[in-house]
Amino acid sequence: MNSLVVGCLIYSSVLQLLSTFSSNEVWTDIEREACVQVLSPKNSELLSLIIGFASAMLKQAWYNTRLAL
């Protein structure tokens, strides 16, 4: 799979996760289980990848915003 596609999938997943955290919606069992699976110590490499990618995207968005001002 193309790395850009994988990156977009991870980024959209992180955004969905963050929007779920910030909203007052009740989580479904599937969402809760998926979150537990991603945050489990067994998946520390995946979690590091997601956090690193999200951090890079946020930094890029901040930089682009600064350029636009």
PDB file of C-alpha atoms in Angstrom:
ATOM      1  CA  MET A   1       0.000   0.000   0.000  1.00  0.00           C
ATOM      2  CA  ASN A   2       1.236   3.476  -0.784  1.00  0.00           C
ATOM      3  CA  SER A   3       2.795   5.210   2.235  1.00  0.00           C
ATOM      4  CA  LEU A   4       0.728   8.328   1.546  1.00  0.00           C
ATOM      5  CA  VAL A   5      -2.478   6.284   1.749  1.00  0.00           C
ATOM      6  CA  VAL A   6      -1.314   4.691   5.003  1.00  0.00           C
ATOM      7  CA  GLY A   7      -0.431   8.119   6.372  1.00  0.00           C
ATOM      8  CA  CYS A   8      -3.843   9.504   5.462  1.00  0.00           C
ATOM      9  CA  LEU A   9      -5.568   6.549   7.091  1.00  0.00           C
ATOM     10  CA  ILE A  10      -3.564   6.988  10.290  1.00  0.00           C
ATOM     11  CA  TYR A  11      -4.149  10.745  10.300  1.00  0.00           C
ATOM     12  CA  SER A  12      -7.900  10.375   9.819  1.00  0.00           C
ATOM     13  CA  SER A  13      -7.985   7.742  12.561  1.00  0.00           C
ATOM     14  CA  VAL A  14      -6.174  10.065  14.952  1.00  0.00           C
ATOM     15  CA  LEU A  15      -8.556  12.914  14.126  1.00  0.00           C
ATOM     16  CA  GLN A  16     -11.529  10.633  14.710  1.00  0.00           C
ATOM     17  CA  LEU A  17     -10.063   9.494  18.020  1.00  0.00           C
ATOM     18  CA  LEU A  18      -9.415  13.078  19.120  1.00  0.00           C
ATOM     19  CA  SER A  19     -12.908  14.201  18.144  1.00  0.00           C
ATOM     20  CA  THR A  20     -14.355  11.301  20.107  1.00  0.00           C
ATOM     21  CA  PHE A  21     -12.302  12.281  23.155  1.00  0.00           C
ATOM     22  CA  SER A  22     -13.416  15.907  22.935  1.00  0.00           C
ATOM     23  CA  SER A  23     -17.100  15.182  22.449  1.00  0.00           C
ATOM     24  CA  ASN A  24     -19.559  14.054  25.084  1.00  0.00           C
ATOM     25  CA  GLU A  25     -20.788  11.126  23.024  1.00  0.00           C
ATOM     26  CA  VAL A  26     -21.159   7.778  24.684  1.00  0.00           C
ATOM     27  CA  TRP A  27     -18.640   5.365  23.257  1.00  0.00           C
ATOM     28  CA  THR A  28     -19.831   2.135  21.744  1.00  0.00           C
ATOM     29  CA  ASP A  29     -18.234  -1.101  22.875  1.00  0.00           C
ATOM     30  CA  ILE A  30     -16.434  -1.400  19.534  1.00  0.00           C
ATOM     31  CA  GLU A  31     -14.909   2.084  19.819  1.00  0.00           C
ATOM     32  CA  ARG A  32     -13.862   1.441  23.391  1.00  0.00           C
ATOM     33  CA  GLU A  33     -12.300  -1.913  22.503  1.00  0.00           C
ATOM     34  CA  ALA A  34     -10.458  -0.406  19.518  1.00  0.00           C
ATOM     35  CA  CYS A  35      -9.069   2.340  21.720  1.00  0.00           C
ATOM     36  CA  VAL A  36      -7.955  -0.179  24.342  1.00  0.00           C
ATOM     37  CA  GLN A  37      -6.272  -2.297  21.652  1.00  0.00           C
ATOM     38  CA  VAL A  38      -4.354   0.663  20.220  1.00  0.00           C
ATOM     39  CA  LEU A  39      -3.335   1.958  23.645  1.00  0.00           C
ATOM     40  CA  SER A  40      -2.240  -1.433  24.976  1.00  0.00           C
ATOM     41  CA  PRO A  41       1.471  -1.931  25.727  1.00  0.00           C
ATOM     42  CA  LYS A  42       1.587  -4.718  23.120  1.00  0.00           C
ATOM     43  CA  ASN A  43       1.011  -2.124  20.415  1.00  0.00           C
ATOM     44  CA  SER A  44       3.547   0.442  21.613  1.00  0.00           C
ATOM     45  CA  GLU A  45       5.179   0.645  18.176  1.00  0.00           C
ATOM     46  CA  LEU A  46       1.836   1.381  16.514  1.00  0.00           C
ATOM     47  CA  LEU A  47       0.985   3.946  19.172  1.00  0.00           C
ATOM     48  CA  SER A  48       4.380   5.619  18.721  1.00  0.00           C
ATOM     49  CA  LEU A  49       3.810   5.754  14.972  1.00  0.00           C
ATOM     50  CA  ILE A  50       0.355   7.284  15.385  1.00  0.00           C
ATOM     51  CA  ILE A  51       1.567   9.865  17.911  1.00  0.00           C
ATOM     52  CA  GLY A  52       4.590  10.745  15.791  1.00  0.00           C
ATOM     53  CA  PHE A  53       2.525  11.139  12.651  1.00  0.00           C
ATOM     54  CA  ALA A  54      -0.147  13.196  14.400  1.00  0.00           C
ATOM     55  CA  SER A  55       2.533  15.394  15.936  1.00  0.00           C
ATOM     56  CA  ALA A  56       4.152  15.987  12.556  1.00  0.00           C
ATOM     57  CA  MET A  57       0.801  16.864  10.980  1.00  0.00           C
ATOM     58  CA  LEU A  58      -0.062  19.283  13.799  1.00  0.00           C
ATOM     59  CA  LYS A  59       3.342  20.965  13.476  1.00  0.00           C
ATOM     60  CA  GLN A  60       2.839  21.296   9.727  1.00  0.00           C
ATOM     61  CA  ALA A  61      -0.645  22.756  10.227  1.00  0.00           C
ATOM     62  CA  TRP A  62       0.736  25.236  12.767  1.00  0.00           C
ATOM     63  CA  TYR A  63       3.542  26.209  10.373  1.00  0.00           C
ATOM     64  CA  ASN A  64       1.102  26.654   7.483  1.00  0.00           C
ATOM     65  CA  THR A  65      -1.124  28.816   9.685  1.00  0.00           C
ATOM     66  CA  ARG A  66       1.829  30.994  10.658  1.00  0.00           C
ATOM     67  CA  LEU A  67       2.746  31.421   6.983  1.00  0.00           C
ATOM     68  CA  ALA A  68      -0.819  32.410   6.131  1.00  0.00           C
ATOM     69  CA  LEU A  69      -0.841  35.180   8.730  1.00  0.00           C
TER      70      LEU A  69
END
